[in-house]
PDB file of C-alpha atoms in Angstrom:
ATOM      1  CA  MET A1138      -7.861   8.022  25.773  1.00 78.00           C
ATOM      2  CA  GLN A1139     -10.180  10.326  23.809  1.00 91.00           C
ATOM      3  CA  GLU A1140     -11.541   9.311  20.408  1.00 90.00           C
ATOM      4  CA  HIS A1141      -9.860  10.847  17.374  1.00 90.00           C
ATOM      5  CA  GLY A1142     -11.713  10.937  14.070  1.00 95.00           C
ATOM      6  CA  ALA A1143     -15.456  10.450  13.830  1.00 97.00           C
ATOM      7  CA  PHE A1144     -18.283   8.516  12.219  1.00 98.00           C
ATOM      8  CA  ASP A1145     -22.023   8.673  11.670  1.00 98.00           C
ATOM      9  CA  ILE A1146     -23.851   5.380  11.402  1.00 98.00           C
ATOM     10  CA  CYS A1147     -27.511   4.442  10.853  1.00 98.00           C
ATOM     11  CA  ILE A1148     -29.815   1.907   9.239  1.00 97.00           C
ATOM     12  CA  GLU A1149     -31.652   2.726   6.000  1.00 97.00           C
ATOM     13  CA  GLY A1150     -33.783  -0.171   4.793  1.00 95.00           C
ATOM     14  CA  ARG A1151     -31.532  -3.207   5.120  1.00 96.00           C
ATOM     15  CA  THR A1152     -28.370  -1.154   4.752  1.00 98.00           C
ATOM     16  CA  ILE A1153     -25.956   0.068   7.407  1.00 98.00           C
ATOM     17  CA  VAL A1154     -24.820   3.534   6.270  1.00 98.00           C
ATOM     18  CA  ILE A1155     -21.461   4.765   7.568  1.00 98.00           C
ATOM     19  CA  ASN A1156     -19.802   8.139   7.045  1.00 98.00           C
ATOM     20  CA  ALA A1157     -16.234   8.025   8.348  1.00 97.00           C
ATOM     21  CA  THR A1158     -14.225  11.213   8.814  1.00 97.00           C
ATOM     22  CA  GLY A1159     -10.752  12.161   9.940  1.00 96.00           C
ATOM     23  CA  ALA A1160      -7.999   9.882  11.214  1.00 95.00           C
ATOM     24  CA  TRP A1161      -9.156   7.154  13.592  1.00 96.00           C
ATOM     25  CA  ASN A1162      -7.432   5.971  16.702  1.00 95.00           C
ATOM     26  CA  VAL A1163      -8.230   2.628  18.342  1.00 95.00           C
ATOM     27  CA  GLU A1164     -10.889   4.179  20.619  1.00 97.00           C
ATOM     28  CA  THR A1165     -12.863   5.425  17.617  1.00 97.00           C
ATOM     29  CA  ALA A1166     -12.560   2.057  15.887  1.00 96.00           C
ATOM     30  CA  LEU A1167     -13.825   0.253  18.999  1.00 97.00           C
ATOM     31  CA  SER A1168     -16.747   2.647  19.388  1.00 97.00           C
ATOM     32  CA  TRP A1169     -17.650   2.277  15.706  1.00 98.00           C
ATOM     33  CA  GLY A1170     -17.397  -1.511  15.915  1.00 97.00           C
ATOM     34  CA  ASN A1171     -19.757  -1.679  18.896  1.00 98.00           C
ATOM     35  CA  GLU A1172     -22.372   0.563  17.254  1.00 98.00           C
ATOM     36  CA  TYR A1173     -22.007  -1.291  13.955  1.00 98.00           C
ATOM     37  CA  GLN A1174     -22.557  -4.721  15.504  1.00 97.00           C
ATOM     38  CA  ASN A1175     -25.558  -3.457  17.501  1.00 97.00           C
ATOM     39  CA  LEU A1176     -27.193  -2.128  14.327  1.00 97.00           C
ATOM     40  CA  VAL A1177     -26.518  -5.341  12.411  1.00 97.00           C
ATOM     41  CA  ARG A1178     -28.218  -7.330  15.183  1.00 96.00           C
ATOM     42  CA  LYS A1179     -31.353  -5.171  14.726  1.00 95.00           C
ATOM     43  CA  LEU A1180     -31.686  -6.511  11.171  1.00 93.00           C
ATOM     44  CA  ASN A1181     -32.731  -9.882  12.664  1.00 80.00           C
ATOM     45  CA  ARG A1182     -30.476 -12.049  10.528  1.00 82.00           C
ATOM     46  CA  LEU A1183     -31.931 -10.783   7.240  1.00 91.00           C
ATOM     47  CA  PRO A1184     -29.461 -10.383   4.366  1.00 95.00           C
ATOM     48  CA  TRP A1185     -28.055  -6.861   4.630  1.00 97.00           C
ATOM     49  CA  ALA A1186     -25.682  -4.403   3.015  1.00 98.00           C
ATOM     50  CA  CYS A1187     -23.236  -1.746   4.077  1.00 98.00           C
ATOM     51  CA  LEU A1188     -22.697   1.635   2.427  1.00 98.00           C
ATOM     52  CA  VAL A1189     -19.404   3.194   3.519  1.00 97.00           C
ATOM     53  CA  ASN A1190     -18.530   6.780   2.642  1.00 97.00           C
ATOM     54  CA  LEU A1191     -14.773   7.292   2.987  1.00 96.00           C
ATOM     55  CA  THR A1192     -14.526  10.556   1.041  1.00 96.00           C
ATOM     56  CA  GLU A1193     -13.594  12.500   4.201  1.00 95.00           C
ATOM     57  CA  PHE A1194     -11.698   9.668   5.879  1.00 93.00           C
ATOM     58  CA  GLU A1195      -7.946   9.841   6.444  1.00 91.00           C
ATOM     59  CA  LEU A1196      -6.112   6.904   8.030  1.00 87.00           C
ATOM     60  CA  LEU A1197      -6.177   4.411  10.893  1.00 89.00           C
ATOM     61  CA  VAL A1198      -3.542   3.643  13.489  1.00 90.00           C
ATOM     62  CA  PRO A1199      -2.408  -0.015  13.186  1.00 88.00           C
ATOM     63  CA  GLU A1200      -4.373  -1.133  16.286  1.00 91.00           C
ATOM     64  CA  ALA A1201      -7.557   0.388  14.843  1.00 91.00           C
ATOM     65  CA  TRP A1202      -6.913  -1.284  11.488  1.00 88.00           C
ATOM     66  CA  GLU A1203      -6.767  -4.692  13.196  1.00 90.00           C
ATOM     67  CA  HIS A1204     -10.184  -4.051  14.757  1.00 93.00           C
ATOM     68  CA  VAL A1205     -11.693  -3.026  11.392  1.00 92.00           C
ATOM     69  CA  LYS A1206     -10.424  -6.281   9.873  1.00 91.00           C
ATOM     70  CA  GLN A1207     -12.014  -8.257  12.741  1.00 94.00           C
ATOM     71  CA  ILE A1208     -15.360  -6.522  12.146  1.00 95.00           C
ATOM     72  CA  SER A1209     -15.110  -7.299   8.422  1.00 94.00           C
ATOM     73  CA  THR A1210     -14.639 -10.982   9.229  1.00 94.00           C
ATOM     74  CA  TRP A1211     -17.565 -10.836  11.668  1.00 96.00           C
ATOM     75  CA  SER A1212     -19.771  -9.191   9.009  1.00 95.00           C
ATOM     76  CA  ASN A1213     -18.886 -11.932   6.528  1.00 94.00           C
ATOM     77  CA  GLN A1214     -20.104 -14.503   9.071  1.00 94.00           C
ATOM     78  CA  ASN A1215     -23.293 -12.578   9.949  1.00 95.00           C
ATOM     79  CA  ASN A1216     -25.254 -12.471   6.704  1.00 96.00           C
ATOM     80  CA  GLN A1217     -23.786  -9.390   5.000  1.00 96.00           C
ATOM     81  CA  LYS A1218     -24.430  -9.717   1.255  1.00 97.00           C
ATOM     82  CA  TYR A1219     -23.319  -6.404  -0.281  1.00 98.00           C
ATOM     83  CA  GLU A1220     -20.867  -3.625   0.416  1.00 96.00           C
ATOM     84  CA  ALA A1221     -20.675  -0.351  -1.501  1.00 97.00           C
ATOM     85  CA  VAL A1222     -17.699   1.845  -0.649  1.00 96.00           C
ATOM     86  CA  VAL A1223     -17.205   5.416  -1.848  1.00 97.00           C
ATOM     87  CA  CYS A1224     -13.540   6.424  -2.020  1.00 96.00           C
ATOM     88  CA  SER A1225     -11.808   9.649  -2.962  1.00 91.00           C
ATOM     89  CA  ALA A1226      -8.167   8.498  -2.763  1.00 85.00           C
ATOM     90  CA  SER A1227      -6.125   5.506  -3.907  1.00 82.00           C
ATOM     91  CA  TYR A1228      -4.949   4.676  -0.357  1.00 78.00           C
ATOM     92  CA  GLN A1229      -8.620   4.310   0.660  1.00 84.00           C
ATOM     93  CA  GLU A1230      -9.188   1.893  -2.230  1.00 83.00           C
ATOM     94  CA  ALA A1231      -6.137  -0.145  -1.177  1.00 81.00           C
ATOM     95  CA  MET A1232      -7.492  -0.386   2.371  1.00 81.00           C
ATOM     96  CA  VAL A1233     -10.917  -1.487   1.080  1.00 82.00           C
ATOM     97  CA  GLU A1234      -9.362  -4.142  -1.152  1.00 82.00           C
ATOM     98  CA  ILE A1235      -7.748  -5.734   1.909  1.00 77.00           C
ATOM     99  CA  THR A1236     -11.069  -5.954   3.761  1.00 82.00           C
ATOM    100  CA  GLN A1237     -12.783  -7.252   0.619  1.00 81.00           C
ATOM    101  CA  GLY A1238     -10.409 -10.208   0.716  1.00 82.00           C
ATOM    102  CA  LEU A1239     -11.759 -11.106   4.161  1.00 83.00           C
ATOM    103  CA  MET A1240     -15.380 -10.985   3.029  1.00 91.00           C
ATOM    104  CA  THR A1241     -15.825 -14.078   0.859  1.00 93.00           C
ATOM    105  CA  ASN A1242     -19.643 -14.082   1.202  1.00 94.00           C
ATOM    106  CA  VAL A1243     -20.043 -10.392   0.317  1.00 96.00           C
ATOM    107  CA  GLU A1244     -20.280  -8.775  -3.101  1.00 96.00           C
ATOM    108  CA  SER A1245     -18.297  -5.564  -2.727  1.00 94.00           C
ATOM    109  CA  LYS A1246     -17.760  -2.656  -5.110  1.00 95.00           C
ATOM    110  CA  ILE A1247     -15.894   0.636  -4.948  1.00 95.00           C
ATOM    111  CA  PHE A1248     -17.580   3.763  -6.286  1.00 97.00           C
ATOM    112  CA  LEU A1249     -16.536   7.345  -6.997  1.00 94.00           C
ATOM    113  CA  ASN A1250     -19.708   8.918  -5.591  1.00 96.00           C
ATOM    114  CA  LEU A1251     -22.627   8.209  -3.278  1.00 97.00           C
ATOM    115  CA  GLN A1252     -25.235   8.316  -6.044  1.00 97.00           C
ATOM    116  CA  GLN A1253     -23.614   5.405  -7.885  1.00 98.00           C
ATOM    117  CA  ALA A1254     -23.233   3.409  -4.668  1.00 98.00           C
ATOM    118  CA  ARG A1255     -26.847   3.973  -3.619  1.00 98.00           C
ATOM    119  CA  SER A1256     -28.094   3.083  -7.098  1.00 98.00           C
ATOM    120  CA  TRP A1257     -26.242  -0.240  -7.019  1.00 98.00           C
ATOM    121  CA  LEU A1258     -27.659  -1.086  -3.595  1.00 98.00           C
ATOM    122  CA  HIS A1259     -31.164  -0.113  -4.773  1.00 97.00           C
ATOM    123  CA  GLN A1260     -30.749  -2.515  -7.692  1.00 97.00           C
ATOM    124  CA  ASN A1261     -30.024  -5.236  -5.127  1.00 96.00           C
ATOM    125  CA  ASP A1262     -33.111  -4.345  -3.021  1.00 95.00           C
ATOM    126  CA  MET A1263     -31.142  -3.178   0.006  1.00 95.00           C
ATOM    127  CA  PHE A1264     -32.924   0.206   0.410  1.00 89.00           C
TER     128      PHE A1264
END
């Protein structure tokens, strides 16, 4: 099946930067998860952060949501230290709060804009 929804992902400093857009199906979630894990491995086990921009993100199908939760658990076990998430809607915040519960080793915060999120990660030496 063809991917629905999209993402851009890259490394800046010791931070994985993700811009998620649209509504994701399971194929998009799997593609994102593979790229995400490959980028994390390039950080050579250093402490790292994730900056997630959800301002143009819609929803996930249930199968895709299960994969996102698995990746969150994997991140928690693979030296992630910080997560800054930019949300524009309350349903996005609710989704993030669920993944935050899976990430016991990660300090996670929700922000209203990218500038605040980047500033917080700068303060923690992740850029």
